[in-house]
mmCIF file of C-alpha atoms in Angstrom:
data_model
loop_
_atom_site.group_PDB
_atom_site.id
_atom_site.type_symbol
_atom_site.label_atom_id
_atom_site.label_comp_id
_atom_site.label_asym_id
_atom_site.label_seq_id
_atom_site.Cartn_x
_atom_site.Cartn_y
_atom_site.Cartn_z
ATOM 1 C CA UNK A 1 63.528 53.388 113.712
ATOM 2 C CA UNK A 2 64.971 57.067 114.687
ATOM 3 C CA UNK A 3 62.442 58.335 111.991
ATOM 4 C CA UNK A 4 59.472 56.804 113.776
ATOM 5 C CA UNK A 5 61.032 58.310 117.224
ATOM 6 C CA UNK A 6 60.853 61.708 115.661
ATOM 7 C CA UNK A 7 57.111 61.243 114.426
ATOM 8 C CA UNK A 8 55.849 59.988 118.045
ATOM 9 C CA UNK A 9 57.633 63.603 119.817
ATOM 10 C CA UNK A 10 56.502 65.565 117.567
ATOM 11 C CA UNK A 11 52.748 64.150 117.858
ATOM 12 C CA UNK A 12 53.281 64.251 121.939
ATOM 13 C CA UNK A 13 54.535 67.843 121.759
ATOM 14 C CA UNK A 14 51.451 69.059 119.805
ATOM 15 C CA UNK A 15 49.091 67.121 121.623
ATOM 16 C CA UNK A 16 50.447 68.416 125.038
ATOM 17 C CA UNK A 17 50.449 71.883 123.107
ATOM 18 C CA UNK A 18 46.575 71.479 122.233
ATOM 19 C CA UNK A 19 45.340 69.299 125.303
ATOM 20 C CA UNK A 20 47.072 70.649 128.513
ATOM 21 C CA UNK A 21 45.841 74.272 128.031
ATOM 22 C CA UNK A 22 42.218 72.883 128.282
ATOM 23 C CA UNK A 23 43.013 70.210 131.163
ATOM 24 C CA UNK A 24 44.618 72.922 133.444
ATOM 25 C CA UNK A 25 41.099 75.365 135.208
ATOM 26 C CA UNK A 26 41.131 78.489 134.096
ATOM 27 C CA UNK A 27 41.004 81.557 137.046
ATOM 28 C CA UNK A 28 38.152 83.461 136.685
ATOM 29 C CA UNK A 29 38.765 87.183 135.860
ATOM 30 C CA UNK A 30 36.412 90.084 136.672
ATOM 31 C CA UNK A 31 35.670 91.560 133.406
ATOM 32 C CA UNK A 32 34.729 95.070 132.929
ATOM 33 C CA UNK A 33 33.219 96.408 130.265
ATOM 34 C CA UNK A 34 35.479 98.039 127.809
ATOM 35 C CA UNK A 35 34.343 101.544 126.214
ATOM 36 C CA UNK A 36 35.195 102.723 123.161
ATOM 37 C CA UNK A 37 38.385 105.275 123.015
ATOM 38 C CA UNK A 38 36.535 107.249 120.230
ATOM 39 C CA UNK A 39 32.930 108.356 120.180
ATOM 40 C CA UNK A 40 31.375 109.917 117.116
ATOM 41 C CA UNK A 41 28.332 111.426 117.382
ATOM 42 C CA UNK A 42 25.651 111.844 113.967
ATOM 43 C CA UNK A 43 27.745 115.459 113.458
ATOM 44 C CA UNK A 44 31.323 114.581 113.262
ATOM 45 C CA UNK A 45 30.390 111.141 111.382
ATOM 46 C CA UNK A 46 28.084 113.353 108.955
ATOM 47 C CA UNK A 47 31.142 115.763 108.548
ATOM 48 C CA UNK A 48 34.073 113.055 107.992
ATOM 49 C CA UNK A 49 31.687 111.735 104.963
ATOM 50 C CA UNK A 50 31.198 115.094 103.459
ATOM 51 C CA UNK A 51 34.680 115.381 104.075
ATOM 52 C CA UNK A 52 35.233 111.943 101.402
ATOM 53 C CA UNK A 53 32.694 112.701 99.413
ATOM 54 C CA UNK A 54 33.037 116.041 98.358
ATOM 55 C CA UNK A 55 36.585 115.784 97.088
ATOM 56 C CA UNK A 56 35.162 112.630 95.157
ATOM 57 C CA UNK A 57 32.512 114.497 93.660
ATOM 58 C CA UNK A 58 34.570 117.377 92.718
ATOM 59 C CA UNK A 59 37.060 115.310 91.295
ATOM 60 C CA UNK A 60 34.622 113.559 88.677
ATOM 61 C CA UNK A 61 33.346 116.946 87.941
ATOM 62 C CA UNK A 62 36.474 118.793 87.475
ATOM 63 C CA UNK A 63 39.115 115.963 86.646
ATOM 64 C CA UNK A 64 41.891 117.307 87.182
ATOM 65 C CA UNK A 65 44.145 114.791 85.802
ATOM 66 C CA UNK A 66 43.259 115.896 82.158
ATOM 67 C CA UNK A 67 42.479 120.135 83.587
ATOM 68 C CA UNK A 68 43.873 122.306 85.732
ATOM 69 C CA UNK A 69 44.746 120.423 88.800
ATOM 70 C CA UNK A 70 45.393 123.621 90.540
ATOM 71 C CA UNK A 71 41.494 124.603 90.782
ATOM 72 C CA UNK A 72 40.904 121.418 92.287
ATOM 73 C CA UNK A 73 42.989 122.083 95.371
ATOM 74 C CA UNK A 74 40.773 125.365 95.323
ATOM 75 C CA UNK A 75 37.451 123.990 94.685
ATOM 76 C CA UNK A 76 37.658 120.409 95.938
ATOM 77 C CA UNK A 77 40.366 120.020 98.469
ATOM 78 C CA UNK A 78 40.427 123.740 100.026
ATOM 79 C CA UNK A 79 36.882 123.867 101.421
ATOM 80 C CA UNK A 80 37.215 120.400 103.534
ATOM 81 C CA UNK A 81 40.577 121.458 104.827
ATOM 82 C CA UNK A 82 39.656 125.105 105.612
ATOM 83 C CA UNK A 83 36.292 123.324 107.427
ATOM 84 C CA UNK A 84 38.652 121.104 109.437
ATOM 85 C CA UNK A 85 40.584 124.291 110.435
ATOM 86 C CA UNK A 86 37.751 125.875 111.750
ATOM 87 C CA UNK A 87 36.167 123.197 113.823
ATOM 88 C CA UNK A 88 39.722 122.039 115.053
ATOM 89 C CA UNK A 89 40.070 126.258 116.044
ATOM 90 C CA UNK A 90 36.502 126.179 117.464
ATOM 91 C CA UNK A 91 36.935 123.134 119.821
ATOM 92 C CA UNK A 92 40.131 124.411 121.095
ATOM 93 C CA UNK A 93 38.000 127.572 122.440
ATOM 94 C CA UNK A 94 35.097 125.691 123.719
ATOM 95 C CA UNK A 95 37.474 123.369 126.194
ATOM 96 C CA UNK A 96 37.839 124.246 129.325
ATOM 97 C CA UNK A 97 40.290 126.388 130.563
ATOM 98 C CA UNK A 98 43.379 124.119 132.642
#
């Protein structure tokens, strides 16, 4: 009988666990409208896939894992990272001064 105990407080805990949330009224919250934390606009998205996709492209035209590995960090890697440089330099001067 002690296993049949067990069975019937284990059901009543997980109905009480499913049913009482829904039996007790809920407060009604104001809810504002959350914003995103990052907006992209049609630049900076068209820049971060030139940014994937020219490393790609450079890598199935120069593969480097059978070449010289060292002209793809030149060729395929340098440009993106020497673009990135720039615009991070370029936004830093176009903020306004604190």
């Amino acid at each position: 009988m002690a296993g049949i105990r067990e069975i019937l407080v284990l059901a009543v805990i997980i109905l009480g666990v499913l049913l009482i949330p829904r039996l007790i009224p809920r407060k009604e919250t104001a809810r504002r409208a959350v914003s995103p934390a990052l907006v992209l606009s049609g630049k900076l998205r068209l820049a971060i896939a030139a940014s994937l996709g020219w490393p790609t492209i450079m890598a199935a035209f120069l593969q480097p894992w059978l070449n010289d590995p060292i002209l793809y960090l030149y060729i395929g890697i340098g440009p993106v990272v020497l673009g990135w440089m720039l615009y991070w330099v370029l936004m830093g001067y176009r903020q306004p001064k604190r």
